[in-house]
PDB file of C-alpha atoms in Angstrom:
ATOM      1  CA  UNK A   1     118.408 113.501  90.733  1.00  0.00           C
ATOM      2  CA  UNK A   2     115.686 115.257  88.972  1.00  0.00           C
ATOM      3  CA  UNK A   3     112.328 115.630  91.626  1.00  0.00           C
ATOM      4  CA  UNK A   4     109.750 113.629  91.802  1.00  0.00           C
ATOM      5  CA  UNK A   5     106.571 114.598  92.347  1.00  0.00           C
ATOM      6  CA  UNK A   6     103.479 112.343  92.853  1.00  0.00           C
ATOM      7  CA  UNK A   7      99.952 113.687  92.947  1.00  0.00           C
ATOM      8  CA  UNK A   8      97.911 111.559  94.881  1.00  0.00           C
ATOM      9  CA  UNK A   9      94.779 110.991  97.472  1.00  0.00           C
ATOM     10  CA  UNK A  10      95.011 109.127 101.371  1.00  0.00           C
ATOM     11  CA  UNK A  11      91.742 106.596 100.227  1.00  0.00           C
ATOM     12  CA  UNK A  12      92.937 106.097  96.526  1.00  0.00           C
ATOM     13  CA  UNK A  13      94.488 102.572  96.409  1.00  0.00           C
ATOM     14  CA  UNK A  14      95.962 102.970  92.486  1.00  0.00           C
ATOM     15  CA  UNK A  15      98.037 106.146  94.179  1.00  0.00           C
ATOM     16  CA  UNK A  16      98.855 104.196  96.871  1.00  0.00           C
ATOM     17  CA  UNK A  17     100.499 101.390  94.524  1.00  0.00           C
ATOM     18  CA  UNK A  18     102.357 104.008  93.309  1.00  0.00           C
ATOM     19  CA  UNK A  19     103.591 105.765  96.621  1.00  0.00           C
ATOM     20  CA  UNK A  20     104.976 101.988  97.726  1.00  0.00           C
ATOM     21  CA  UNK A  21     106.883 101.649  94.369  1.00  0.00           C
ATOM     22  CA  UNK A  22     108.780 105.104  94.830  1.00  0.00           C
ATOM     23  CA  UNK A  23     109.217 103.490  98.382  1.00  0.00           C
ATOM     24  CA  UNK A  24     110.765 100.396  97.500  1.00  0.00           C
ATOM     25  CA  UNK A  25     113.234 101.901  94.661  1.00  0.00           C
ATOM     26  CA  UNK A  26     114.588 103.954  97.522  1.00  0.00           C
ATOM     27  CA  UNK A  27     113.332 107.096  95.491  1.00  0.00           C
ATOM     28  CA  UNK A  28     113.056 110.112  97.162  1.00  0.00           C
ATOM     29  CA  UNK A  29     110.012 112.005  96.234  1.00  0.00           C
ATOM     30  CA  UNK A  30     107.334 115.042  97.233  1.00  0.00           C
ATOM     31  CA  UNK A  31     103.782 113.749  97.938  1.00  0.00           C
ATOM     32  CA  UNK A  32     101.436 116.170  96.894  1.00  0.00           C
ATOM     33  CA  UNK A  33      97.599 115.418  98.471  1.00  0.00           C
ATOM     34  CA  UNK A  34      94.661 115.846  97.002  1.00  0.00           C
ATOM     35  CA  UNK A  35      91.041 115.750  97.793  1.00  0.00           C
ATOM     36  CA  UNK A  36      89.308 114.548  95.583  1.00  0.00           C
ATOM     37  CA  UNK A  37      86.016 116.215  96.569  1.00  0.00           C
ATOM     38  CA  UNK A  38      87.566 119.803  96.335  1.00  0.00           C
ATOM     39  CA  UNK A  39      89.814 119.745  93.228  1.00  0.00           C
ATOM     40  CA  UNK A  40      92.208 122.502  92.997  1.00  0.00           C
ATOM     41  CA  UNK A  41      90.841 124.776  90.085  1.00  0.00           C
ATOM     42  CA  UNK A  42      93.866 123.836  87.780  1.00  0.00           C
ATOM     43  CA  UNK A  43      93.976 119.917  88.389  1.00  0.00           C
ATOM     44  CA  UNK A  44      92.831 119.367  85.274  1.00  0.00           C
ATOM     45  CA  UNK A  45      96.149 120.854  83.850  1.00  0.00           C
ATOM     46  CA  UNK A  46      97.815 118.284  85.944  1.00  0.00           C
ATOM     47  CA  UNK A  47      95.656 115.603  85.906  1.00  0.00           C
ATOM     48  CA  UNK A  48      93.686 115.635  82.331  1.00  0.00           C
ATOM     49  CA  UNK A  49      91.403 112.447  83.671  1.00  0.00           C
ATOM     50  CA  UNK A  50      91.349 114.349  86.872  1.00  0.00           C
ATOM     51  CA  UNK A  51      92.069 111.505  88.634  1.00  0.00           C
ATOM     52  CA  UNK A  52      95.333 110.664  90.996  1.00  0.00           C
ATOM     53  CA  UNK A  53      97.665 109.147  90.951  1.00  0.00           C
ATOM     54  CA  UNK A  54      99.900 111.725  88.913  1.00  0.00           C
ATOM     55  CA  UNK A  55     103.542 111.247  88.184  1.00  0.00           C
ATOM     56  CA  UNK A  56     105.840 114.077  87.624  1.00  0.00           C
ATOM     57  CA  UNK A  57     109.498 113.987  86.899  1.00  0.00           C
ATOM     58  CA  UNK A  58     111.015 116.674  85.332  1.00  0.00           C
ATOM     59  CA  UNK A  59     109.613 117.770  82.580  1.00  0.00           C
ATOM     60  CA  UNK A  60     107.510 114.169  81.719  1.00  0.00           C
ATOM     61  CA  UNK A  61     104.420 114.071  83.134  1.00  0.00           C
ATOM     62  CA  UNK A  62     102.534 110.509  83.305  1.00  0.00           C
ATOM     63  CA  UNK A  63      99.135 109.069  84.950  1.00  0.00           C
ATOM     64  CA  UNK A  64      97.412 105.626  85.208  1.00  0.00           C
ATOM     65  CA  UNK A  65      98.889 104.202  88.356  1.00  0.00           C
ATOM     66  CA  UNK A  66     100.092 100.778  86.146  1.00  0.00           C
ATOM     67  CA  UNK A  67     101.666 102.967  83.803  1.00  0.00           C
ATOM     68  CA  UNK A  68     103.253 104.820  85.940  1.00  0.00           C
ATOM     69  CA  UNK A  69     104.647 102.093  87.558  1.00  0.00           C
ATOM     70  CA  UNK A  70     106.091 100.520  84.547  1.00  0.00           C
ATOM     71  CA  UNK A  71     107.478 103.876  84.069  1.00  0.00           C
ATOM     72  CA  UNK A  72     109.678 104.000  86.822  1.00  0.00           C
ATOM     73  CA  UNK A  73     110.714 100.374  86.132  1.00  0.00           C
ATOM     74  CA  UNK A  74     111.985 101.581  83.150  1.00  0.00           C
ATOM     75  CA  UNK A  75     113.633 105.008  84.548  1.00  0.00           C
ATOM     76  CA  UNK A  76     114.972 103.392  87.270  1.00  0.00           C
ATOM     77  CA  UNK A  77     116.174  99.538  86.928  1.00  0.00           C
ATOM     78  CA  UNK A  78     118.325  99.239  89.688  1.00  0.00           C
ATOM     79  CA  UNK A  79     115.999  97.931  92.348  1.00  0.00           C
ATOM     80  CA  UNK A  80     113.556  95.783  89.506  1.00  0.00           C
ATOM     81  CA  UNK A  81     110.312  95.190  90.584  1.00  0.00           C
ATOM     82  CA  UNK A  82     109.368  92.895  87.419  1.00  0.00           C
ATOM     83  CA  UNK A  83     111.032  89.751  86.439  1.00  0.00           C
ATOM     84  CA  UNK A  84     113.952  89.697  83.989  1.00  0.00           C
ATOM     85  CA  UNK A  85     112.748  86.424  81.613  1.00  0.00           C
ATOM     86  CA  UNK A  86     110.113  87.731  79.488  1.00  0.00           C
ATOM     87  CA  UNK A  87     106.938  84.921  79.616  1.00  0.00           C
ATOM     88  CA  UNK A  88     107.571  86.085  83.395  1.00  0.00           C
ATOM     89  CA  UNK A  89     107.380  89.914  82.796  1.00  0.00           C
ATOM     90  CA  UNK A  90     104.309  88.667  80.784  1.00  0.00           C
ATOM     91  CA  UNK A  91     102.758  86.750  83.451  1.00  0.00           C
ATOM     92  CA  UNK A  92     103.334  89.966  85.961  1.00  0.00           C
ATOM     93  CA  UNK A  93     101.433  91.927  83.504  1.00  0.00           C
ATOM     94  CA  UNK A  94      98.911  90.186  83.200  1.00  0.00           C
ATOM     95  CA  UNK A  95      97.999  89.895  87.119  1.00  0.00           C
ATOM     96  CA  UNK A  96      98.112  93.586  86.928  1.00  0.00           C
ATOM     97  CA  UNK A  97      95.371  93.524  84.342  1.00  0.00           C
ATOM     98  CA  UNK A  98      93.279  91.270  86.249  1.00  0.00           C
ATOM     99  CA  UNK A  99      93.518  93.641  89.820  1.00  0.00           C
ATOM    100  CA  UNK A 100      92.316  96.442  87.382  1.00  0.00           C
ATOM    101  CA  UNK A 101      89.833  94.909  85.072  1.00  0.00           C
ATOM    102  CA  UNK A 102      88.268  92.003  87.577  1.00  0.00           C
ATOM    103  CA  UNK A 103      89.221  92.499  91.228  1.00  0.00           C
ATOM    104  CA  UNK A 104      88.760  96.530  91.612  1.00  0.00           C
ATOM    105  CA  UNK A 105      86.282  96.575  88.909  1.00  0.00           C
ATOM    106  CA  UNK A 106      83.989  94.255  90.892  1.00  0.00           C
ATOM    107  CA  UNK A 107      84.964  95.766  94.317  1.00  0.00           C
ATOM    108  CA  UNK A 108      83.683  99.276  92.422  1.00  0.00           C
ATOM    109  CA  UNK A 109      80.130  97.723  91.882  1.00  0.00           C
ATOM    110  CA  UNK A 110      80.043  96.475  95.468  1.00  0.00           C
ATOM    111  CA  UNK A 111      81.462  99.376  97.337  1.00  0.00           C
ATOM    112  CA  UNK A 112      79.737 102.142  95.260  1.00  0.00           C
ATOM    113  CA  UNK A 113      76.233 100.355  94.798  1.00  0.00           C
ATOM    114  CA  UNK A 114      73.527 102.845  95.612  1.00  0.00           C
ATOM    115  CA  UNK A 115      71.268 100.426  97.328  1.00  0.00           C
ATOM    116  CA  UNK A 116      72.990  99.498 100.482  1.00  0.00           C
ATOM    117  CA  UNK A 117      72.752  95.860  99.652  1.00  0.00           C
ATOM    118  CA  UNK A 118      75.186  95.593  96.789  1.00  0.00           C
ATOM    119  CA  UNK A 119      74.042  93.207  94.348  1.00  0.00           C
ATOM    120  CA  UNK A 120      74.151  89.606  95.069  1.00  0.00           C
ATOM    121  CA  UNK A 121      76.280  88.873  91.846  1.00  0.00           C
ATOM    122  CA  UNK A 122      78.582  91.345  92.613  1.00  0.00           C
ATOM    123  CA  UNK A 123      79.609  89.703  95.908  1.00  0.00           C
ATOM    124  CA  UNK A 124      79.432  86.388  94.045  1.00  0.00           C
ATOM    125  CA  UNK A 125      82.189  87.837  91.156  1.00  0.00           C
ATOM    126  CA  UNK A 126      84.368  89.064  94.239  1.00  0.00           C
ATOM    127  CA  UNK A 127      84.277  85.929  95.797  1.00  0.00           C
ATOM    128  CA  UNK A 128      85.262  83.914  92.535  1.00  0.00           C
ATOM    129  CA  UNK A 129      88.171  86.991  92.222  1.00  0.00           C
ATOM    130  CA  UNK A 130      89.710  85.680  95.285  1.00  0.00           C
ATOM    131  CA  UNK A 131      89.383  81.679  94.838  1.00  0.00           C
ATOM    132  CA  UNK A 132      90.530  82.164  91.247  1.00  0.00           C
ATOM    133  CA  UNK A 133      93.943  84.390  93.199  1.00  0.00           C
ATOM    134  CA  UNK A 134      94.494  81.390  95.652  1.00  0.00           C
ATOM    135  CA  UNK A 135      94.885  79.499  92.635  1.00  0.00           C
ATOM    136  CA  UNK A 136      97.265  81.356  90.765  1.00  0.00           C
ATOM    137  CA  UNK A 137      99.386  81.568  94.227  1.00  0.00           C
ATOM    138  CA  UNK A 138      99.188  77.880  94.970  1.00  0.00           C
ATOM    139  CA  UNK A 139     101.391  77.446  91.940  1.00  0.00           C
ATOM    140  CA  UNK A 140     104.333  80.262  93.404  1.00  0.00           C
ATOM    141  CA  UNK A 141     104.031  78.474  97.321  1.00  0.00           C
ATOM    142  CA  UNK A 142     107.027  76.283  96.816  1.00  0.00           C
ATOM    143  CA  UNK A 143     109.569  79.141  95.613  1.00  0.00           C
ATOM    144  CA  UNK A 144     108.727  82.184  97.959  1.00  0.00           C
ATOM    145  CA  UNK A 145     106.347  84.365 100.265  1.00  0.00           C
ATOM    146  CA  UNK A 146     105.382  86.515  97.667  1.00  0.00           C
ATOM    147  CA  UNK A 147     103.083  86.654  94.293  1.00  0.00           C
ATOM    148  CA  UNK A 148     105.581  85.408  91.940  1.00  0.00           C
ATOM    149  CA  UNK A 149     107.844  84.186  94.666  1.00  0.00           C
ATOM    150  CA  UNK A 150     110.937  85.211  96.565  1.00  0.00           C
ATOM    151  CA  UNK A 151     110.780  88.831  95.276  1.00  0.00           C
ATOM    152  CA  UNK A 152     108.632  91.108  95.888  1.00  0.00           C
ATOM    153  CA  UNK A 153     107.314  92.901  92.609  1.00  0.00           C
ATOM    154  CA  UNK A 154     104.879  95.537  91.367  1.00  0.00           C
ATOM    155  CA  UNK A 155     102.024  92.667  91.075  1.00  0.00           C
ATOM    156  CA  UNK A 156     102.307  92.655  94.983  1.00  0.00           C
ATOM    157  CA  UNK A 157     102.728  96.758  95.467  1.00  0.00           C
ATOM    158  CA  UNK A 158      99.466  96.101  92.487  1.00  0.00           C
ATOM    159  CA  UNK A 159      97.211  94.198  95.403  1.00  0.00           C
ATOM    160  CA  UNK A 160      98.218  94.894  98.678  1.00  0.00           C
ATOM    161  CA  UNK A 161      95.895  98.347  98.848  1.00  0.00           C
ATOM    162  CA  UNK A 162      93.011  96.068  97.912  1.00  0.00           C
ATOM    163  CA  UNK A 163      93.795  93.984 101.218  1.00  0.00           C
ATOM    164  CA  UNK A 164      94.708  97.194 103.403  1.00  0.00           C
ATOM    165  CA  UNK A 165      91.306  98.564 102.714  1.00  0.00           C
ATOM    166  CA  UNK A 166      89.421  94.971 102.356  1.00  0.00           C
ATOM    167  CA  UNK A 167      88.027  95.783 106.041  1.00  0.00           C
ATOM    168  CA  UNK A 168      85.395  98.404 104.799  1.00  0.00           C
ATOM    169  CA  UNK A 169      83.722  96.155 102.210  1.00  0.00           C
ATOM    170  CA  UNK A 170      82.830  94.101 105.306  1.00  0.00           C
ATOM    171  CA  UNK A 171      82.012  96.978 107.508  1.00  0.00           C
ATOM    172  CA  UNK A 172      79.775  98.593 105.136  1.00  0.00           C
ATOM    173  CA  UNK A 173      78.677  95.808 102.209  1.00  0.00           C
ATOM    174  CA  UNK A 174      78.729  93.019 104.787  1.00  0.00           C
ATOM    175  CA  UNK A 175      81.260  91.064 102.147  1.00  0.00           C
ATOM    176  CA  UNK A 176      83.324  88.467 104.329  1.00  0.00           C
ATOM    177  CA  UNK A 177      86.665  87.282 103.152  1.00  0.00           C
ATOM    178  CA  UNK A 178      86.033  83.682 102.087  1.00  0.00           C
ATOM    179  CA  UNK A 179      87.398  80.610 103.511  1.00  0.00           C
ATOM    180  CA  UNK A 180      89.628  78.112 102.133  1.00  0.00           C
ATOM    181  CA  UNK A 181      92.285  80.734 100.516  1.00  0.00           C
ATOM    182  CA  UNK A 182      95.432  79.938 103.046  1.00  0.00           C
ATOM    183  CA  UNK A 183      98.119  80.609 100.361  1.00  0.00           C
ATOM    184  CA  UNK A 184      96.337  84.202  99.954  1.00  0.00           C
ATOM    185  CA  UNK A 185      96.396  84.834 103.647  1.00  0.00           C
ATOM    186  CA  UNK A 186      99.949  83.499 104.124  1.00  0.00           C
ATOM    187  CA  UNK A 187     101.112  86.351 100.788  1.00  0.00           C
ATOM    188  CA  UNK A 188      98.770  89.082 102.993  1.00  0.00           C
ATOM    189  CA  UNK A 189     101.029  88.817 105.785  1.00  0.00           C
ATOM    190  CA  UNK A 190     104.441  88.357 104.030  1.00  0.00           C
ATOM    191  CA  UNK A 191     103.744  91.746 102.312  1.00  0.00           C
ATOM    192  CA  UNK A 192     102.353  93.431 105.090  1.00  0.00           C
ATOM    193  CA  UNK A 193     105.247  92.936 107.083  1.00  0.00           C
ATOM    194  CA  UNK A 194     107.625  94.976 104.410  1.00  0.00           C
ATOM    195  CA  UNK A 195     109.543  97.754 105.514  1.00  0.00           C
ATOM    196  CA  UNK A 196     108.025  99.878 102.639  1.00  0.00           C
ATOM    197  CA  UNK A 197     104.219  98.565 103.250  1.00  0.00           C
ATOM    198  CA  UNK A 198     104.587  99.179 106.902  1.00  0.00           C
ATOM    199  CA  UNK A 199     106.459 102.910 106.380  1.00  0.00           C
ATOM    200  CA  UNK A 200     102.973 104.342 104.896  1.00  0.00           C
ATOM    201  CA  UNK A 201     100.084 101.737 106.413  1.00  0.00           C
ATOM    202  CA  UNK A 202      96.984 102.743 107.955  1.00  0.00           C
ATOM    203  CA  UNK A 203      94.846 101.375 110.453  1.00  0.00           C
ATOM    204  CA  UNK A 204      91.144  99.647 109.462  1.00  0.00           C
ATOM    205  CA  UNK A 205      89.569 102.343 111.457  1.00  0.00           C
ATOM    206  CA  UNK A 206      91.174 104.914 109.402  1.00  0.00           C
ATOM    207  CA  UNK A 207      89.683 103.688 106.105  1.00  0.00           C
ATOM    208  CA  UNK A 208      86.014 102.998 108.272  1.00  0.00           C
ATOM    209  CA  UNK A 209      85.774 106.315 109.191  1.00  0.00           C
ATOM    210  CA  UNK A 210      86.633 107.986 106.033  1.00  0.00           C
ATOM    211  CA  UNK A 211      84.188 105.839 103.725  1.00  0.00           C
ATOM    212  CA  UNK A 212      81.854 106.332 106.796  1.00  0.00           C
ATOM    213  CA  UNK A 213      81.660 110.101 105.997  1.00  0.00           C
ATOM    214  CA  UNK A 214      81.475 109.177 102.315  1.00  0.00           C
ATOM    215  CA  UNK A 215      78.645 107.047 102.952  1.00  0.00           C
ATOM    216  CA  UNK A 216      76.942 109.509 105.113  1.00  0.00           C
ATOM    217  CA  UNK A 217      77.105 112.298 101.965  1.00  0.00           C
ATOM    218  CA  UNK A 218      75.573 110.077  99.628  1.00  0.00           C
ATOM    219  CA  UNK A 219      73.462 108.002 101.757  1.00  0.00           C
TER     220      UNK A 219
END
C-alpha cells in the first residue's frame, strides 16, 4: 500500500477527525506533528492554507479535513463510513456542513473572543447549536447509538473532537453544556467508547492546560 502521511496538530480538532478516520479504515499511516506556533519554514509547500490537517498519499496531496475525509471514502470503500442510499449520503453531508459552518464557527467566536467574557450571543448561538443537534438525533434514537444510527460514520468522527475538547469552553468561557439534550449525551458516550476514539483520546486536563498556555500568551 502506498504511505500515508497526515500532517496534523495535538489541539486541532479538524486533524483529529481525520486521524480517527485513518483509524477506523484500519489504515496504517505516519503522523507527522506540527506546531502550529513554530511552522516549519517550508509548510507552506505542504500546507498552501498553512493550516493542518494535510493528507498525503503518494503523489496526491489534499487538505480541508472534510475533504479529506471524503477522499479516503472514495480511495478506500471497504470499511464505508457514509451511507450507501444517496438522500442518506446527502443528509451525512449536510451535518458535516453544519459542524463546520454553525457549531465550530460559533465555538471560534466564543473560544477566541478577546474580551474574556465572550459575547452573550455567541453563547446563545452555541446553545441553540446543540438543542437544534438533539433534535436531529431524536429522529435516529429508535435505529442505533450513533448519529445516523447503527453505524458509525464520518458525521460522528465530524463531532466527537468538538465534545472531547467541550471541557475548556467551560473552564475558560464559563459556557455550560445545556440541559434537556439526553439523546446527545447518550451518542457522546456510544462514540466515546469506540475502539478507534479511545486508541488516540486525551484527558480534559490535557486540553486545559494547553489552551491555558494559549490563553496566558494572548491574555
Amino acid at each position: 500500500m502506498t504511505e500515508i502521511e497526515l500532517y496534523s496538530a495535538a489541539l486541532c480538532p479538524f486533524a483529529h477527525r481525520t486521524r480517527l478516520a485513518l483509524i477506523e479504515k484500519g489504515l496504517p499511516f505516519r503522523l507527522i506533528e506540527i506546531d502550529l506556533r513554530n511552522k516549519p519554514e517550508n509548510f507552506k509547500e505542504i500546507s498552501p492554507y498553512g493550516k493542518v490537517p494535510v493528507l498525503k498519499h503518494g503523489k496526491n496531496r489534499v487538505w480541508e479535513s472534510a475533504i479529506i475525509n471524503e477522499y479516503l471514502e472514495e480511495s478506500f470503500p471497504e470499511r464505508p463510513l457514509l451511507p450507501k442510499e444517496p438522500i442518506q449520503r446527502a443528509q451525512a453531508r449536510i451535518w458535516i456542513n453544519f459542524a463546520d459552518t454553525r457549531l465550530f464557527a460559533t465555538t471560534g467566536k466564543v473560544l477566541y473572543a478577546r474580551d474574556s467574557q465572550p459575547p452573550t450571543e455567541a453563547l446563545q448561538e452555541l446553545t441553540k447549536h446543540l438543542q437544534f443537534i438533539e433534535a436531529g438525533l431524536q429522529t435516529t434514537a429508535a435505529v442505533g447509538p450513533y448519529w445516523l444510527g447503527s453505524e458509525v460514520s464520518l458525521v460522528d468522527l465530524t463531532y466527537y473532537p468538538w465534545f472531547e475538547q467541550w471541557t475548556v469552553l467551560e473552564q475558560y468561557r464559563g459556557f455550560k453544556f445545556p440541559t434537556g439534550l439526553d439523546r446527545l449525551k447518550q451518542w457522546w458516550e456510544a462514540i466515546a467508547a469506540r475502539d478507534s476514539v479511545r486508541a488516540i483520546a486525551q484527558s480534559q486536563n490535557f486540553y486545559i492546560e494547553r489552551y491555558g498556555q494559549f490563553e496566558a500568551q494572548v491574555g
